[in-house]
PDB file of N, CA and C in Angstrom:
ATOM      1  N   UNK J   1      21.958 -49.043  23.913  1.00  0.00           N
ATOM      2  CA  UNK J   1      20.725 -48.298  24.012  1.00  0.00           C
ATOM      3  C   UNK J   1      19.608 -49.127  23.373  1.00  0.00           C
ATOM      4  N   UNK J   2      18.497 -49.283  24.074  1.00  0.00           N
ATOM      5  CA  UNK J   2      17.386 -50.062  23.536  1.00  0.00           C
ATOM      6  C   UNK J   2      16.456 -49.175  22.709  1.00  0.00           C
ATOM      7  N   UNK J   3      15.816 -49.795  21.751  1.00  0.00           N
ATOM      8  CA  UNK J   3      14.856 -49.077  20.922  1.00  0.00           C
ATOM      9  C   UNK J   3      13.630 -48.737  21.751  1.00  0.00           C
ATOM     10  N   UNK J   4      13.043 -47.583  21.477  1.00  0.00           N
ATOM     11  CA  UNK J   4      11.833 -47.221  22.212  1.00  0.00           C
ATOM     12  C   UNK J   4      10.661 -48.061  21.718  1.00  0.00           C
ATOM     13  N   UNK J   5       9.781 -48.362  22.627  1.00  0.00           N
ATOM     14  CA  UNK J   5       8.610 -49.173  22.320  1.00  0.00           C
ATOM     15  C   UNK J   5       7.378 -48.299  22.461  1.00  0.00           C
ATOM     16  N   UNK J   6       6.548 -48.305  21.452  1.00  0.00           N
ATOM     17  CA  UNK J   6       5.310 -47.542  21.513  1.00  0.00           C
ATOM     18  C   UNK J   6       4.195 -48.480  21.943  1.00  0.00           C
ATOM     19  N   UNK J   7       3.531 -48.117  22.998  1.00  0.00           N
ATOM     20  CA  UNK J   7       2.427 -48.914  23.511  1.00  0.00           C
ATOM     21  C   UNK J   7       1.143 -48.100  23.347  1.00  0.00           C
ATOM     22  N   UNK J   8       0.273 -48.533  22.435  1.00  0.00           N
ATOM     23  CA  UNK J   8      -0.959 -47.778  22.218  1.00  0.00           C
ATOM     24  C   UNK J   8      -1.868 -47.828  23.445  1.00  0.00           C
ATOM     25  N   UNK J   9      -2.660 -46.788  23.590  1.00  0.00           N
ATOM     26  CA  UNK J   9      -3.596 -46.688  24.699  1.00  0.00           C
ATOM     27  C   UNK J   9      -4.994 -46.977  24.184  1.00  0.00           C
ATOM     28  N   UNK J  10      -5.713 -47.828  24.884  1.00  0.00           N
ATOM     29  CA  UNK J  10      -7.061 -48.170  24.464  1.00  0.00           C
ATOM     30  C   UNK J  10      -7.873 -48.690  25.630  1.00  0.00           C
ATOM     31  N   UNK J  11      -9.012 -49.275  25.288  1.00  0.00           N
ATOM     32  CA  UNK J  11      -9.912 -49.767  26.329  1.00  0.00           C
ATOM     33  C   UNK J  11     -10.882 -50.772  25.754  1.00  0.00           C
ATOM     34  N   UNK J  12     -11.631 -51.411  26.660  1.00  0.00           N
ATOM     35  CA  UNK J  12     -12.772 -52.209  26.246  1.00  0.00           C
ATOM     36  C   UNK J  12     -13.839 -51.211  25.803  1.00  0.00           C
ATOM     37  N   UNK J  13     -14.576 -51.559  24.780  1.00  0.00           N
ATOM     38  CA  UNK J  13     -15.635 -50.658  24.333  1.00  0.00           C
ATOM     39  C   UNK J  13     -17.003 -51.223  24.658  1.00  0.00           C
ATOM     40  N   UNK J  14     -17.981 -50.334  24.783  1.00  0.00           N
ATOM     41  CA  UNK J  14     -19.344 -50.821  24.939  1.00  0.00           C
ATOM     42  C   UNK J  14     -19.817 -51.438  23.625  1.00  0.00           C
ATOM     43  N   UNK J  15     -20.736 -52.377  23.706  1.00  0.00           N
ATOM     44  CA  UNK J  15     -21.265 -53.013  22.500  1.00  0.00           C
ATOM     45  C   UNK J  15     -22.789 -53.030  22.485  1.00  0.00           C
ATOM     46  N   UNK J  16     -23.400 -52.596  23.558  1.00  0.00           N
ATOM     47  CA  UNK J  16     -24.855 -52.636  23.661  1.00  0.00           C
ATOM     48  C   UNK J  16     -25.501 -51.781  22.576  1.00  0.00           C
ATOM     49  N   UNK J  17     -26.417 -52.388  21.834  1.00  0.00           N
ATOM     50  CA  UNK J  17     -27.092 -51.684  20.751  1.00  0.00           C
ATOM     51  C   UNK J  17     -26.456 -51.924  19.400  1.00  0.00           C
ATOM     52  N   UNK J  18     -25.330 -52.614  19.381  1.00  0.00           N
ATOM     53  CA  UNK J  18     -24.635 -52.906  18.132  1.00  0.00           C
ATOM     54  C   UNK J  18     -23.191 -52.481  18.226  1.00  0.00           C
ATOM     55  N   UNK J  19     -22.330 -53.305  17.719  1.00  0.00           N
ATOM     56  CA  UNK J  19     -20.890 -53.081  17.837  1.00  0.00           C
ATOM     57  C   UNK J  19     -20.470 -51.739  17.246  1.00  0.00           C
ATOM     58  N   UNK J  20     -20.861 -51.466  16.021  1.00  0.00           N
ATOM     59  CA  UNK J  20     -20.480 -50.193  15.386  1.00  0.00           C
ATOM     60  C   UNK J  20     -21.178 -49.027  16.057  1.00  0.00           C
ATOM     61  N   UNK J  21     -22.439 -49.179  16.321  1.00  0.00           N
ATOM     62  CA  UNK J  21     -23.244 -48.095  16.896  1.00  0.00           C
ATOM     63  C   UNK J  21     -22.725 -47.669  18.269  1.00  0.00           C
ATOM     64  N   UNK J  22     -22.280 -48.619  19.061  1.00  0.00           N
ATOM     65  CA  UNK J  22     -21.813 -48.315  20.413  1.00  0.00           C
ATOM     66  C   UNK J  22     -20.314 -48.027  20.470  1.00  0.00           C
ATOM     67  N   UNK J  23     -19.525 -48.822  19.769  1.00  0.00           N
ATOM     68  CA  UNK J  23     -18.071 -48.743  19.935  1.00  0.00           C
ATOM     69  C   UNK J  23     -17.421 -47.590  19.173  1.00  0.00           C
ATOM     70  N   UNK J  24     -17.861 -47.316  17.963  1.00  0.00           N
ATOM     71  CA  UNK J  24     -17.182 -46.272  17.174  1.00  0.00           C
ATOM     72  C   UNK J  24     -17.295 -44.884  17.811  1.00  0.00           C
ATOM     73  N   UNK J  25     -18.465 -44.475  18.283  1.00  0.00           N
ATOM     74  CA  UNK J  25     -18.516 -43.184  18.974  1.00  0.00           C
ATOM     75  C   UNK J  25     -17.642 -43.158  20.231  1.00  0.00           C
ATOM     76  N   UNK J  26     -17.562 -44.297  20.912  1.00  0.00           N
ATOM     77  CA  UNK J  26     -16.715 -44.393  22.098  1.00  0.00           C
ATOM     78  C   UNK J  26     -15.245 -44.197  21.717  1.00  0.00           C
ATOM     79  N   UNK J  27     -14.831 -44.837  20.626  1.00  0.00           N
ATOM     80  CA  UNK J  27     -13.448 -44.667  20.161  1.00  0.00           C
ATOM     81  C   UNK J  27     -13.160 -43.205  19.846  1.00  0.00           C
ATOM     82  N   UNK J  28     -14.092 -42.567  19.162  1.00  0.00           N
ATOM     83  CA  UNK J  28     -13.898 -41.162  18.798  1.00  0.00           C
ATOM     84  C   UNK J  28     -13.838 -40.264  20.033  1.00  0.00           C
ATOM     85  N   UNK J  29     -14.698 -40.527  21.001  1.00  0.00           N
ATOM     86  CA  UNK J  29     -14.753 -39.697  22.204  1.00  0.00           C
ATOM     87  C   UNK J  29     -13.515 -39.855  23.072  1.00  0.00           C
ATOM     88  N   UNK J  30     -12.948 -41.054  23.104  1.00  0.00           N
ATOM     89  CA  UNK J  30     -11.803 -41.309  23.975  1.00  0.00           C
ATOM     90  C   UNK J  30     -10.455 -41.143  23.287  1.00  0.00           C
ATOM     91  N   UNK J  31     -10.460 -41.159  21.949  1.00  0.00           N
ATOM     92  CA  UNK J  31      -9.199 -41.081  21.225  1.00  0.00           C
ATOM     93  C   UNK J  31      -8.379 -42.360  21.340  1.00  0.00           C
ATOM     94  N   UNK J  32      -9.045 -43.479  21.576  1.00  0.00           N
ATOM     95  CA  UNK J  32      -8.347 -44.757  21.740  1.00  0.00           C
ATOM     96  C   UNK J  32      -7.521 -45.094  20.504  1.00  0.00           C
ATOM     97  N   UNK J  33      -6.367 -45.685  20.736  1.00  0.00           N
ATOM     98  CA  UNK J  33      -5.463 -46.096  19.658  1.00  0.00           C
ATOM     99  C   UNK J  33      -5.549 -47.589  19.371  1.00  0.00           C
ATOM    100  N   UNK J  34      -6.247 -48.311  20.224  1.00  0.00           N
ATOM    101  CA  UNK J  34      -6.453 -49.757  20.101  1.00  0.00           C
ATOM    102  C   UNK J  34      -7.737 -50.072  20.853  1.00  0.00           C
ATOM    103  N   UNK J  35      -8.405 -51.149  20.458  1.00  0.00           N
ATOM    104  CA  UNK J  35      -9.670 -51.472  21.108  1.00  0.00           C
ATOM    105  C   UNK J  35      -9.769 -52.970  21.361  1.00  0.00           C
ATOM    106  N   UNK J  36     -10.466 -53.315  22.446  1.00  0.00           N
ATOM    107  CA  UNK J  36     -10.717 -54.707  22.774  1.00  0.00           C
ATOM    108  C   UNK J  36     -12.211 -54.847  23.033  1.00  0.00           C
ATOM    109  N   UNK J  37     -12.819 -55.867  22.439  1.00  0.00           N
ATOM    110  CA  UNK J  37     -14.261 -56.061  22.586  1.00  0.00           C
ATOM    111  C   UNK J  37     -14.577 -57.498  22.993  1.00  0.00           C
ATOM    112  N   UNK J  38     -15.640 -57.622  23.747  1.00  0.00           N
ATOM    113  CA  UNK J  38     -16.240 -58.929  23.995  1.00  0.00           C
ATOM    114  C   UNK J  38     -17.236 -59.150  22.874  1.00  0.00           C
ATOM    115  N   UNK J  39     -17.246 -60.320  22.278  1.00  0.00           N
ATOM    116  CA  UNK J  39     -18.209 -60.612  21.214  1.00  0.00           C
ATOM    117  C   UNK J  39     -19.366 -61.467  21.741  1.00  0.00           C
ATOM    118  N   UNK J  40     -19.341 -61.724  23.039  1.00  0.00           N
ATOM    119  CA  UNK J  40     -20.432 -62.442  23.696  1.00  0.00           C
ATOM    120  C   UNK J  40     -20.442 -62.005  25.151  1.00  0.00           C
ATOM    121  N   UNK J  41     -21.388 -62.517  25.890  1.00  0.00           N
ATOM    122  CA  UNK J  41     -21.458 -62.235  27.313  1.00  0.00           C
ATOM    123  C   UNK J  41     -20.149 -62.710  27.954  1.00  0.00           C
ATOM    124  N   UNK J  42     -19.458 -61.823  28.634  1.00  0.00           N
ATOM    125  CA  UNK J  42     -18.159 -62.183  29.212  1.00  0.00           C
ATOM    126  C   UNK J  42     -18.279 -63.177  30.362  1.00  0.00           C
ATOM    127  N   UNK J  43     -19.484 -63.312  30.924  1.00  0.00           N
ATOM    128  CA  UNK J  43     -19.671 -64.196  32.080  1.00  0.00           C
ATOM    129  C   UNK J  43     -20.666 -65.321  31.805  1.00  0.00           C
ATOM    130  N   UNK J  44     -20.912 -65.588  30.536  1.00  0.00           N
ATOM    131  CA  UNK J  44     -21.838 -66.655  30.175  1.00  0.00           C
ATOM    132  C   UNK J  44     -21.379 -67.356  28.909  1.00  0.00           C
ATOM    133  N   UNK J  45     -21.828 -68.574  28.726  1.00  0.00           N
ATOM    134  CA  UNK J  45     -21.387 -69.367  27.584  1.00  0.00           C
ATOM    135  C   UNK J  45     -22.251 -69.145  26.353  1.00  0.00           C
ATOM    136  N   UNK J  46     -23.473 -68.662  26.507  1.00  0.00           N
ATOM    137  CA  UNK J  46     -24.375 -68.512  25.363  1.00  0.00           C
ATOM    138  C   UNK J  46     -23.849 -67.446  24.399  1.00  0.00           C
ATOM    139  N   UNK J  47     -23.797 -67.795  23.123  1.00  0.00           N
ATOM    140  CA  UNK J  47     -23.343 -66.854  22.106  1.00  0.00           C
ATOM    141  C   UNK J  47     -24.539 -66.118  21.512  1.00  0.00           C
ATOM    142  N   UNK J  48     -24.409 -64.818  21.274  1.00  0.00           N
ATOM    143  CA  UNK J  48     -25.504 -64.079  20.656  1.00  0.00           C
ATOM    144  C   UNK J  48     -25.588 -64.428  19.169  1.00  0.00           C
ATOM    145  N   UNK J  49     -26.714 -64.125  18.537  1.00  0.00           N
ATOM    146  CA  UNK J  49     -26.857 -64.444  17.114  1.00  0.00           C
ATOM    147  C   UNK J  49     -25.912 -63.630  16.226  1.00  0.00           C
ATOM    148  N   UNK J  50     -25.458 -62.493  16.717  1.00  0.00           N
ATOM    149  CA  UNK J  50     -24.564 -61.648  15.928  1.00  0.00           C
ATOM    150  C   UNK J  50     -25.333 -60.747  14.990  1.00  0.00           C
ATOM    151  N   UNK J  51     -24.640 -59.765  14.458  1.00  0.00           N
ATOM    152  CA  UNK J  51     -25.231 -58.820  13.516  1.00  0.00           C
ATOM    153  C   UNK J  51     -24.169 -58.518  12.466  1.00  0.00           C
ATOM    154  N   UNK J  52     -24.166 -59.264  11.362  1.00  0.00           N
ATOM    155  CA  UNK J  52     -23.132 -59.095  10.345  1.00  0.00           C
ATOM    156  C   UNK J  52     -22.990 -57.655   9.836  1.00  0.00           C
ATOM    157  N   UNK J  53     -24.079 -56.927   9.739  1.00  0.00           N
ATOM    158  CA  UNK J  53     -24.006 -55.534   9.266  1.00  0.00           C
ATOM    159  C   UNK J  53     -23.237 -54.669  10.264  1.00  0.00           C
ATOM    160  N   UNK J  54     -23.545 -54.814  11.562  1.00  0.00           N
ATOM    161  CA  UNK J  54     -22.818 -54.061  12.586  1.00  0.00           C
ATOM    162  C   UNK J  54     -21.344 -54.468  12.604  1.00  0.00           C
ATOM    163  N   UNK J  55     -21.076 -55.761  12.429  1.00  0.00           N
ATOM    164  CA  UNK J  55     -19.696 -56.240  12.406  1.00  0.00           C
ATOM    165  C   UNK J  55     -18.914 -55.589  11.270  1.00  0.00           C
ATOM    166  N   UNK J  56     -19.510 -55.547  10.076  1.00  0.00           N
ATOM    167  CA  UNK J  56     -18.837 -54.952   8.916  1.00  0.00           C
ATOM    168  C   UNK J  56     -18.623 -53.456   9.109  1.00  0.00           C
ATOM    169  N   UNK J  57     -19.634 -52.759   9.616  1.00  0.00           N
ATOM    170  CA  UNK J  57     -19.482 -51.324   9.881  1.00  0.00           C
ATOM    171  C   UNK J  57     -18.389 -51.066  10.918  1.00  0.00           C
ATOM    172  N   UNK J  58     -18.318 -51.921  11.919  1.00  0.00           N
ATOM    173  CA  UNK J  58     -17.287 -51.788  12.946  1.00  0.00           C
ATOM    174  C   UNK J  58     -15.900 -52.005  12.350  1.00  0.00           C
ATOM    175  N   UNK J  59     -15.747 -53.085  11.561  1.00  0.00           N
ATOM    176  CA  UNK J  59     -14.447 -53.350  10.924  1.00  0.00           C
ATOM    177  C   UNK J  59     -14.026 -52.187  10.045  1.00  0.00           C
ATOM    178  N   UNK J  60     -14.954 -51.688   9.243  1.00  0.00           N
ATOM    179  CA  UNK J  60     -14.642 -50.571   8.347  1.00  0.00           C
ATOM    180  C   UNK J  60     -14.302 -49.312   9.139  1.00  0.00           C
ATOM    181  N   UNK J  61     -15.056 -49.055  10.191  1.00  0.00           N
ATOM    182  CA  UNK J  61     -14.795 -47.871  11.015  1.00  0.00           C
ATOM    183  C   UNK J  61     -13.445 -47.922  11.699  1.00  0.00           C
ATOM    184  N   UNK J  62     -13.065 -49.088  12.191  1.00  0.00           N
ATOM    185  CA  UNK J  62     -11.750 -49.227  12.830  1.00  0.00           C
ATOM    186  C   UNK J  62     -10.638 -49.098  11.791  1.00  0.00           C
ATOM    187  N   UNK J  63     -10.850 -49.647  10.604  1.00  0.00           N
ATOM    188  CA  UNK J  63      -9.852 -49.529   9.531  1.00  0.00           C
ATOM    189  C   UNK J  63      -9.669 -48.071   9.141  1.00  0.00           C
ATOM    190  N   UNK J  64     -10.753 -47.335   9.014  1.00  0.00           N
ATOM    191  CA  UNK J  64     -10.665 -45.902   8.675  1.00  0.00           C
ATOM    192  C   UNK J  64      -9.875 -45.135   9.718  1.00  0.00           C
ATOM    193  N   UNK J  65     -10.021 -45.518  10.968  1.00  0.00           N
ATOM    194  CA  UNK J  65      -9.352 -44.827  12.071  1.00  0.00           C
ATOM    195  C   UNK J  65      -7.946 -45.364  12.325  1.00  0.00           C
ATOM    196  N   UNK J  66      -7.603 -46.470  11.680  1.00  0.00           N
ATOM    197  CA  UNK J  66      -6.302 -47.092  11.914  1.00  0.00           C
ATOM    198  C   UNK J  66      -6.185 -47.685  13.304  1.00  0.00           C
ATOM    199  N   UNK J  67      -7.312 -48.154  13.847  1.00  0.00           N
ATOM    200  CA  UNK J  67      -7.354 -48.691  15.206  1.00  0.00           C
ATOM    201  C   UNK J  67      -7.378 -50.221  15.149  1.00  0.00           C
ATOM    202  N   UNK J  68      -6.347 -50.890  15.678  1.00  0.00           N
ATOM    203  CA  UNK J  68      -6.365 -52.347  15.731  1.00  0.00           C
ATOM    204  C   UNK J  68      -7.415 -52.835  16.736  1.00  0.00           C
ATOM    205  N   UNK J  69      -7.976 -53.999  16.439  1.00  0.00           N
ATOM    206  CA  UNK J  69      -9.035 -54.572  17.273  1.00  0.00           C
ATOM    207  C   UNK J  69      -8.598 -55.932  17.787  1.00  0.00           C
ATOM    208  N   UNK J  70      -8.877 -56.172  19.054  1.00  0.00           N
ATOM    209  CA  UNK J  70      -8.604 -57.460  19.676  1.00  0.00           C
ATOM    210  C   UNK J  70      -9.894 -57.979  20.296  1.00  0.00           C
ATOM    211  N   UNK J  71     -10.117 -59.266  20.162  1.00  0.00           N
ATOM    212  CA  UNK J  71     -11.286 -59.907  20.746  1.00  0.00           C
ATOM    213  C   UNK J  71     -10.902 -60.442  22.122  1.00  0.00           C
ATOM    214  N   UNK J  72     -11.695 -60.090  23.109  1.00  0.00           N
ATOM    215  CA  UNK J  72     -11.450 -60.536  24.479  1.00  0.00           C
ATOM    216  C   UNK J  72     -12.149 -61.873  24.701  1.00  0.00           C
ATOM    217  N   UNK J  73     -11.434 -62.836  25.206  1.00  0.00           N
ATOM    218  CA  UNK J  73     -12.022 -64.140  25.520  1.00  0.00           C
ATOM    219  C   UNK J  73     -12.998 -64.016  26.688  1.00  0.00           C
ATOM    220  N   UNK J  74     -13.909 -64.925  26.752  1.00  0.00           N
ATOM    221  CA  UNK J  74     -14.834 -64.997  27.874  1.00  0.00           C
ATOM    222  C   UNK J  74     -14.055 -65.111  29.175  1.00  0.00           C
ATOM    223  N   UNK J  75     -14.604 -64.552  30.226  1.00  0.00           N
ATOM    224  CA  UNK J  75     -13.952 -64.663  31.536  1.00  0.00           C
ATOM    225  C   UNK J  75     -14.075 -66.068  32.115  1.00  0.00           C
ATOM    226  N   UNK J  76     -14.847 -66.913  31.459  1.00  0.00           N
ATOM    227  CA  UNK J  76     -15.068 -68.270  31.948  1.00  0.00           C
ATOM    228  C   UNK J  76     -14.039 -69.278  31.442  1.00  0.00           C
ATOM    229  N   UNK J  77     -13.202 -68.896  30.500  1.00  0.00           N
ATOM    230  CA  UNK J  77     -12.225 -69.820  29.932  1.00  0.00           C
ATOM    231  C   UNK J  77     -11.320 -70.355  31.038  1.00  0.00           C
ATOM    232  N   UNK J  78     -11.224 -71.676  31.100  1.00  0.00           N
ATOM    233  CA  UNK J  78     -10.397 -72.322  32.112  1.00  0.00           C
ATOM    234  C   UNK J  78      -9.932 -73.666  31.558  1.00  0.00           C
ATOM    235  N   UNK J  79      -8.791 -73.669  30.917  1.00  0.00           N
ATOM    236  CA  UNK J  79      -8.267 -74.897  30.314  1.00  0.00           C
ATOM    237  C   UNK J  79      -7.764 -75.899  31.346  1.00  0.00           C
ATOM    238  N   UNK J  80      -7.608 -75.460  32.587  1.00  0.00           N
ATOM    239  CA  UNK J  80      -7.144 -76.365  33.644  1.00  0.00           C
ATOM    240  C   UNK J  80      -8.285 -76.869  34.525  1.00  0.00           C
ATOM    241  N   UNK J  81      -9.514 -76.643  34.100  1.00  0.00           N
ATOM    242  CA  UNK J  81     -10.658 -77.059  34.906  1.00  0.00           C
ATOM    243  C   UNK J  81     -10.741 -78.588  35.012  1.00  0.00           C
ATOM    244  N   UNK J  82     -11.167 -79.084  36.173  1.00  0.00           N
ATOM    245  CA  UNK J  82     -11.376 -80.520  36.303  1.00  0.00           C
ATOM    246  C   UNK J  82     -12.694 -80.977  35.651  1.00  0.00           C
ATOM    247  N   UNK J  83     -13.503 -80.009  35.211  1.00  0.00           N
ATOM    248  CA  UNK J  83     -14.790 -80.304  34.596  1.00  0.00           C
ATOM    249  C   UNK J  83     -14.639 -80.393  33.081  1.00  0.00           C
ATOM    250  N   UNK J  84     -14.848 -81.549  32.485  1.00  0.00           N
ATOM    251  CA  UNK J  84     -14.681 -81.707  31.033  1.00  0.00           C
ATOM    252  C   UNK J  84     -15.506 -80.707  30.213  1.00  0.00           C
ATOM    253  N   UNK J  85     -16.719 -80.394  30.634  1.00  0.00           N
ATOM    254  CA  UNK J  85     -17.562 -79.451  29.885  1.00  0.00           C
ATOM    255  C   UNK J  85     -16.930 -78.060  29.839  1.00  0.00           C
ATOM    256  N   UNK J  86     -16.328 -77.644  30.938  1.00  0.00           N
ATOM    257  CA  UNK J  86     -15.676 -76.329  30.971  1.00  0.00           C
ATOM    258  C   UNK J  86     -14.466 -76.306  30.048  1.00  0.00           C
ATOM    259  N   UNK J  87     -13.682 -77.363  30.059  1.00  0.00           N
ATOM    260  CA  UNK J  87     -12.513 -77.442  29.178  1.00  0.00           C
ATOM    261  C   UNK J  87     -12.968 -77.414  27.727  1.00  0.00           C
ATOM    262  N   UNK J  88     -14.013 -78.161  27.396  1.00  0.00           N
ATOM    263  CA  UNK J  88     -14.526 -78.200  26.015  1.00  0.00           C
ATOM    264  C   UNK J  88     -15.005 -76.820  25.582  1.00  0.00           C
ATOM    265  N   UNK J  89     -15.737 -76.130  26.423  1.00  0.00           N
ATOM    266  CA  UNK J  89     -16.234 -74.785  26.090  1.00  0.00           C
ATOM    267  C   UNK J  89     -15.094 -73.784  25.972  1.00  0.00           C
ATOM    268  N   UNK J  90     -14.075 -73.989  26.766  1.00  0.00           N
ATOM    269  CA  UNK J  90     -12.936 -73.069  26.772  1.00  0.00           C
ATOM    270  C   UNK J  90     -12.175 -73.156  25.469  1.00  0.00           C
TER     271      UNK J  90
END
């Protein structure tokens, strides 16, 4: 007999307006048990300046809820690209 495996249910969260401001209410509304976020434009290479205060509030909010967080890589990552610039960015 194999041990049962628990697979948490979650989703990508919105981040517009600030990670904590957008994602934490979404987590509460959906009851997500795990969360995945993009920390930059998923279809572009430019990185945003970031907001350390929102990041800290988000980390603290997820810790309070016991919700693990995963960072989603850009959709542009391609380690097998024939273009050196793409491989370097990836």
